[in-house]
Amino acid sequence: MSNVSLIIGREFNERVRKKSFIITTLLMPVLMIGLMVAPALIMQFSRGDEKRIAVVDESGLVGPRLQDRDELSFESADLPLDEARRELTDRFGVLFIGADILTNPAAVRLYANSSSSLSVESNITGQIEQILETEKLKGYHIENLSQILDEVKTSVTMQTFRNDKSQEEDSQAQSSVVATVLGYLLGFVLYMFLLIYGSMVMQSVIEEKNSRVLEVMVSSVRPFDLMLGKILGVALVAVIQIVAWGVLICGVGGAVLPSLMPSDVMAGAEALQAGMPDAAAASGLDPEMLSAVAAMTDMGYVVKIFVCLLFFVFGGYLLYSAMFAAVGSAVDNVQDASQLQLPVTLPIILALLAMMAVIKDPDSSLAFWCSIVPFTSPVVMMARIPYGIPGWEIVLSLAVLYASFVGMVWLAGKIYRVGIFMYGKKPSFGELFKWMRYKY
């Protein structure tokens, strides 16, 4: 064990003392928040160039009612269609509306002078649809029809509660939107960790094998202990990063976020945390936004999420890094590892695909079994935890995951102790299975 401890310390110190590790640890939470916020900001602030569209309306019903919206600007053209298409090339395009538009909604054509886009076409068709619907409703001769429709229009806001929970837990509403977003985020974090840190172990083994350092090290330590120490050393690096991220996010959620939020938003979030959904609803604010703020400022909930994340990252990493270490020991370079690496990376990709299907129904049979099978359980289970699944499922998943790690280390160790002395030849899958059957 003393030799294993030395290897763990060496692997840990080699990575933690790098500037790249410190920068990544500090900036990753900011980067993740930026990746979530950037699409919304881009959609909100990005505006295309103004697009002037000449309208040739043979019906006389639609053209005068088209309104300039977003980057589109409409102007009437008193020219025949063919002439307008030839002369008005300085416009973005020519919009033609047929005389029988009321009975033939397909009598609409856009002749664009440059590339069109889905947003432009949706804007035009949406306005025309509203105009035609209004014109058709006039045939019913109902006075103040538009006012009646506005008064009848109703937006329903529904709060969801878990009826299978205790009375204390039942008092707080559950947000499916918050659970879905958080589930996707946690699942992708697991996917990223398994690939990055597993590949890190494989590359480390290949580099040491090429430099013949392993031949010197195995003279004083067993190959199995060497592999185990390398795996646990890199695992500690991952644990340190998760703990640092947890502290940063808890600090932001508990100290910074409340001071940045308006007082009425924080009051509504505190009402949700206290189990008073009616008081939160009375504030008139968006319930999904209040649920998100309440979840981010609930330290008990945040700590629970990060503790589960820590256990599943550690267990999933141990399972996959043993396989990555076995692959690294069997080859001489990264290029040769690509073929042998496929059976290792394929389950991680399948776990990501299963996560996307499971989030739609987190209590399905597929969700349960994907959360128990060790090759998919880290990613899928972390995506399900925000939905409030039973605790015994989490415990069972962890027990199977860590038990599978022990068996995988035993199998990978058989490949590792043979592969580290093999040079100049990329083994086949049949040879790897033969190595696993060797007795020592």
XYZ file of C-alpha atoms in Angstrom:
440
model
C 0.000 0.000 0.000
C 2.905 2.361 0.570
C 3.895 1.951 -3.086
C 0.325 2.609 -4.183
C 0.277 5.759 -2.027
C 3.475 6.997 -3.691
C 1.966 6.478 -7.146
C -1.265 8.217 -6.133
C 0.682 11.187 -4.793
C 2.826 11.413 -7.896
C -0.166 11.342 -10.300
C -2.105 13.807 -8.155
C 0.708 16.337 -7.729
C 1.713 16.194 -11.391
C -1.740 17.386 -12.468
C -2.889 19.603 -9.610
C 0.200 21.807 -9.716
C -0.298 22.724 -13.358
C -1.600 26.189 -14.152
C -4.088 24.674 -16.576
C -5.741 22.748 -13.733
C -6.119 25.862 -11.572
C -7.475 27.937 -14.460
C -9.902 25.213 -15.522
C -11.157 24.696 -11.981
C -11.858 28.398 -11.488
C -13.227 29.187 -14.932
C -15.274 26.066 -15.682
C -18.328 27.157 -13.616
C -18.222 30.551 -15.330
C -17.869 28.850 -18.717
C -20.804 26.518 -18.039
C -23.009 29.424 -16.991
C -21.885 31.336 -20.066
C -22.750 28.422 -22.359
C -26.259 28.340 -20.893
C -26.774 32.100 -21.108
C -25.020 32.778 -24.433
C -27.701 31.315 -26.744
C -30.409 33.403 -25.102
C -28.293 36.558 -25.300
C -27.390 35.902 -28.930
C -31.032 35.392 -29.862
C -32.055 38.510 -27.944
C -29.440 40.961 -29.196
C -28.616 39.646 -32.639
C -30.518 41.421 -35.360
C -30.008 40.992 -39.070
C -29.864 43.759 -41.648
C -33.122 45.441 -42.599
C -34.866 43.514 -45.361
C -37.116 45.587 -47.627
C -39.805 43.502 -49.302
C -41.934 44.790 -52.182
C -45.521 43.500 -52.017
C -47.533 42.790 -55.167
C -51.034 42.125 -53.788
C -53.656 41.261 -56.398
C -56.296 40.684 -53.698
C -55.962 44.096 -52.038
C -56.642 42.433 -48.624
C -53.242 41.496 -47.263
C -50.682 44.056 -48.461
C -52.043 47.146 -46.633
C -52.214 45.197 -43.345
C -48.672 43.817 -43.327
C -46.720 45.432 -40.501
C -43.007 46.098 -40.278
C -41.691 43.652 -37.719
C -38.185 42.738 -36.514
C -35.880 43.354 -39.505
C -38.614 43.153 -42.163
C -39.986 46.232 -43.891
C -42.936 45.966 -46.311
C -43.731 48.437 -49.107
C -46.431 48.301 -51.759
C -45.380 47.929 -55.402
C -47.758 49.160 -58.099
C -46.148 47.026 -60.783
C -46.990 43.717 -62.442
C -45.193 40.761 -60.929
C -42.773 40.140 -63.809
C -41.807 43.802 -64.001
C -41.360 44.039 -60.246
C -39.055 41.014 -60.264
C -36.891 42.620 -62.980
C -36.711 46.174 -61.657
C -36.816 45.854 -57.858
C -33.560 43.933 -57.495
C -32.374 46.366 -54.826
C -35.023 44.976 -52.476
C -34.598 41.799 -50.467
C -37.393 40.246 -52.489
C -40.838 40.537 -54.016
C -43.833 39.074 -52.185
C -46.681 38.024 -54.480
C -50.211 37.507 -53.130
C -52.809 36.056 -55.493
C -56.308 37.444 -56.022
C -57.904 34.251 -54.646
C -55.904 34.236 -51.411
C -59.016 33.746 -49.227
C -60.007 30.524 -50.965
C -56.500 29.457 -51.962
C -54.008 30.075 -49.104
C -51.224 28.627 -51.280
C -51.363 31.653 -53.611
C -48.387 33.245 -51.847
C -44.880 33.350 -53.311
C -41.699 35.075 -52.201
C -39.124 35.878 -54.885
C -35.970 36.555 -52.859
C -32.923 38.259 -54.370
C -30.636 36.610 -51.805
C -30.755 33.718 -49.373
C -33.903 33.571 -47.304
C -34.247 32.134 -43.785
C -36.791 30.279 -41.701
C -37.401 33.280 -39.422
C -38.144 35.570 -42.394
C -40.544 33.111 -43.968
C -42.258 32.360 -40.645
C -42.704 36.086 -40.004
C -44.388 36.625 -43.386
C -46.645 33.549 -43.283
C -47.605 34.245 -39.680
C -48.831 37.740 -40.500
C -50.716 36.557 -43.578
C -52.418 33.793 -41.583
C -53.632 36.270 -38.949
C -54.954 38.651 -41.640
C -56.828 35.869 -43.447
C -58.309 34.488 -40.236
C -59.540 37.953 -39.245
C -61.047 38.474 -42.684
C -62.853 35.133 -42.592
C -64.241 35.809 -39.095
C -65.886 38.984 -40.412
C -68.199 36.730 -42.403
C -69.912 35.681 -39.173
C -71.039 39.271 -38.539
C -70.211 39.274 -34.824
C -69.671 42.727 -33.343
C -66.501 43.356 -31.314
C -65.173 39.931 -32.264
C -61.535 40.841 -31.680
C -62.355 42.192 -28.216
C -64.294 39.015 -27.385
C -61.391 36.839 -28.477
C -58.943 38.856 -26.365
C -61.198 38.524 -23.314
C -61.702 34.791 -23.826
C -57.992 34.078 -24.250
C -56.704 32.510 -21.011
C -53.232 31.478 -19.892
C -53.182 28.635 -17.335
C -50.339 28.281 -14.823
C -50.087 24.871 -13.164
C -48.042 23.907 -10.115
C -47.042 20.262 -9.707
C -46.767 18.506 -6.338
C -45.503 15.020 -5.494
C -48.433 13.128 -3.973
C -46.215 10.166 -3.028
C -44.085 12.294 -0.699
C -44.654 13.147 2.953
C -46.745 16.149 3.914
C -43.691 18.313 4.592
C -42.140 17.551 1.211
C -45.517 17.811 -0.522
C -45.831 21.462 0.444
C -43.152 22.527 -2.058
C -44.023 22.549 -5.750
C -41.840 20.625 -8.197
C -40.637 22.350 -11.356
C -40.292 20.045 -14.362
C -38.465 22.771 -16.294
C -35.824 23.176 -13.581
C -35.463 19.398 -13.224
C -35.101 18.928 -16.991
C -32.472 21.653 -17.414
C -30.540 20.447 -14.371
C -30.817 16.830 -15.519
C -29.352 17.644 -18.928
C -26.560 19.674 -17.345
C -25.578 16.992 -14.816
C -25.735 14.253 -17.436
C -23.400 16.172 -19.739
C -21.021 16.857 -16.827
C -20.759 13.100 -16.171
C -20.296 12.401 -19.874
C -17.507 14.975 -20.055
C -15.735 13.724 -16.919
C -15.789 10.060 -17.963
C -14.294 10.792 -21.372
C -11.746 13.423 -20.343
C -10.346 11.790 -17.215
C -10.539 8.253 -18.624
C -8.566 9.344 -21.690
C -6.118 11.086 -19.375
C -5.281 7.750 -17.716
C -4.875 6.028 -21.090
C -2.533 8.723 -22.434
C -0.470 8.647 -19.243
C 0.027 4.884 -19.543
C 1.000 5.169 -23.241
C 3.530 7.946 -22.550
C 5.188 6.056 -19.698
C 5.219 2.866 -21.734
C 6.954 4.578 -24.692
C 9.574 6.124 -22.401
C 10.196 2.691 -20.793
C 9.538 4.193 -17.349
C 7.095 1.380 -16.601
C 9.838 -1.233 -16.951
C 11.749 0.466 -14.135
C 8.666 0.990 -11.949
C 7.462 -2.630 -12.109
C 10.793 -3.727 -10.641
C 9.650 -2.314 -7.283
C 5.846 -2.391 -7.529
C 3.340 -4.913 -8.870
C 1.666 -3.995 -12.180
C -1.767 -4.193 -10.529
C -0.722 -1.735 -7.790
C 0.764 0.543 -10.438
C -2.500 0.618 -12.390
C -4.584 1.110 -9.238
C -2.405 3.960 -8.006
C -2.559 5.708 -11.384
C -6.372 5.403 -11.457
C -6.870 6.660 -7.893
C -4.387 9.517 -8.359
C -6.287 10.939 -11.325
C -9.585 10.254 -9.506
C -8.494 12.564 -6.689
C -7.931 15.311 -9.253
C -11.532 14.939 -10.443
C -12.802 14.958 -6.849
C -10.883 18.145 -6.074
C -12.411 19.861 -9.101
C -15.962 18.845 -8.166
C -15.491 19.993 -4.567
C -14.102 23.331 -5.778
C -17.020 23.769 -8.176
C -19.465 22.862 -5.418
C -17.984 25.482 -3.090
C -18.058 28.132 -5.833
C -21.637 27.410 -6.857
C -22.869 27.161 -3.254
C -21.168 30.464 -2.520
C -22.782 32.118 -5.534
C -26.179 30.618 -4.746
C -26.091 31.398 -1.049
C -24.381 34.784 -0.931
C -24.167 36.506 -4.301
C -27.431 35.511 -5.987
C -29.805 36.821 -3.278
C -28.167 40.237 -3.414
C -28.489 40.413 -7.210
C -32.125 39.350 -7.400
C -34.986 41.842 -6.945
C -36.622 41.741 -3.520
C -39.976 40.513 -4.871
C -38.308 37.594 -6.672
C -36.431 36.541 -3.529
C -39.617 36.885 -1.471
C -41.451 34.568 -3.877
C -38.556 32.060 -3.853
C -38.456 32.073 -0.047
C -42.215 31.463 -0.003
C -41.716 28.382 -2.201
C -38.913 27.115 0.035
C -41.129 27.625 3.089
C -43.913 25.566 1.526
C -46.267 28.462 0.739
C -46.977 28.114 -3.005
C -50.109 30.270 -2.778
C -48.084 33.199 -1.448
C -45.565 32.758 -4.265
C -48.344 32.596 -6.866
C -49.898 35.756 -5.458
C -46.736 37.691 -6.339
C -47.697 37.448 -10.025
C -44.184 36.377 -11.071
C -43.336 33.508 -13.392
C -43.571 30.321 -11.277
C -40.816 28.577 -13.273
C -38.435 31.456 -12.610
C -39.307 31.391 -8.914
C -38.735 27.632 -8.809
C -35.326 28.039 -10.443
C -34.276 30.758 -7.984
C -35.621 28.731 -5.056
C -33.607 25.675 -6.158
C -30.381 27.664 -6.678
C -30.629 29.333 -3.258
C -31.654 26.163 -1.367
C -28.337 25.057 0.106
C -29.690 21.679 1.219
C -30.808 20.861 -2.323
C -27.556 22.109 -3.894
C -25.403 20.128 -1.446
C -27.444 16.980 -2.102
C -26.914 17.354 -5.855
C -23.158 17.823 -5.504
C -22.751 14.918 -3.070
C -24.516 12.617 -5.531
C -22.427 14.079 -8.359
C -19.261 13.352 -6.393
C -20.170 9.700 -5.766
C -21.229 9.007 -9.349
C -18.267 10.806 -10.918
C -15.886 8.873 -8.663
C -17.573 5.507 -9.274
C -18.053 6.031 -13.004
C -14.495 7.222 -13.408
C -13.101 4.206 -11.524
C -15.050 1.833 -13.749
C -14.091 3.408 -17.072
C -10.533 4.407 -16.188
C -9.676 0.758 -15.505
C -10.741 -0.062 -19.075
C -8.884 2.975 -20.464
C -5.742 1.925 -18.571
C -5.990 -1.576 -20.043
C -6.292 -0.113 -23.558
C -3.330 2.208 -22.975
C -1.147 -0.680 -21.790
C -1.914 -2.762 -24.874
C -0.724 -0.229 -27.501
C 2.303 1.926 -28.208
C 0.631 5.120 -29.437
C -2.670 6.993 -29.389
C -3.403 6.157 -33.039
C -3.387 2.421 -32.345
C -5.631 2.971 -29.320
C -8.523 4.280 -31.426
C -9.694 0.826 -32.489
C -9.424 -0.733 -29.034
C -10.955 2.383 -27.460
C -14.275 1.985 -29.295
C -15.767 -0.656 -26.938
C -14.909 1.642 -24.022
C -16.301 4.905 -25.409
C -19.384 3.357 -27.016
C -21.188 2.704 -23.678
C -20.545 6.338 -22.650
C -22.118 7.583 -25.893
C -25.050 5.184 -25.437
C -25.495 6.520 -21.898
C -25.776 10.054 -23.270
C -28.370 8.962 -25.829
C -30.291 7.047 -23.164
C -30.241 10.133 -20.934
C -32.023 12.183 -23.606
C -34.775 9.561 -23.836
C -34.985 8.994 -20.077
C -35.500 12.681 -19.249
C -38.827 12.541 -21.098
C -40.053 9.877 -18.636
C -37.710 9.591 -15.619
C -39.806 6.835 -13.962
C -40.013 4.461 -16.938
C -38.581 0.935 -17.000
C -35.886 2.127 -19.421
C -34.899 4.875 -16.975
C -34.695 2.436 -14.069
C -32.575 -0.205 -15.793
C -30.268 2.338 -17.416
C -29.747 3.740 -13.904
C -28.752 0.306 -12.583
C -26.545 -1.004 -15.406
C -23.088 0.263 -14.351
C -21.962 1.302 -17.851
C -24.830 3.806 -18.202
C -25.832 4.465 -14.577
C -23.507 7.447 -13.810
C -24.876 9.594 -16.651
C -28.513 8.449 -16.522
C -28.897 8.461 -12.743
C -27.513 11.987 -12.390
C -30.025 13.131 -15.013
C -32.854 11.541 -12.958
C -31.881 12.757 -9.486
C -33.321 16.308 -9.932
C -36.760 14.725 -10.466
C -36.800 13.424 -6.877
C -36.454 9.679 -7.417
C -36.529 7.295 -4.387
C -33.347 7.123 -2.342
C -33.127 3.327 -2.517
C -32.633 3.534 -6.295
C -29.646 5.840 -5.818
C -28.135 3.516 -3.187
C -28.711 0.428 -5.369
C -27.161 2.144 -8.393
C -24.078 3.146 -6.396
C -23.706 -0.361 -4.919
C -23.818 -2.011 -8.355
C -21.473 0.627 -9.804
C -18.771 0.212 -7.170
C -19.077 -3.592 -7.183
C -18.638 -3.545 -10.955
C -15.537 -1.394 -10.531
C -13.905 -4.096 -8.398
C -14.582 -6.742 -11.053
C -13.462 -4.461 -13.880
C -10.182 -3.642 -12.111
C -9.537 -7.363 -11.721
C -10.116 -7.991 -15.452
C -8.264 -4.865 -16.594
C -5.359 -5.763 -14.322
C -4.865 -9.027 -16.235
C -4.573 -7.109 -19.515
C -2.425 -4.404 -17.931
C 0.244 -6.719 -16.512
C 0.760 -8.358 -19.924
C 0.259 -5.273 -22.116
C 2.868 -3.042 -20.457
C 5.622 -5.392 -21.673
C 4.279 -5.722 -25.246
C 5.873 -3.508 -27.920
C 5.652 -3.127 -31.678
C 2.355 -4.922 -32.243
C -1.246 -3.852 -31.795
C -3.120 -6.780 -30.234
C -6.503 -7.954 -31.482
C -9.574 -8.358 -29.318
C -9.000 -12.116 -29.333
C -5.516 -11.633 -27.864
C -6.902 -9.339 -25.162
C -9.386 -12.028 -24.118
C -6.512 -14.541 -24.103
C -4.557 -12.273 -21.765
C -7.510 -12.129 -19.389
C -7.527 -15.943 -19.158
C -3.863 -16.164 -18.171
C -3.238 -17.459 -14.643
C -0.554 -15.957 -12.421
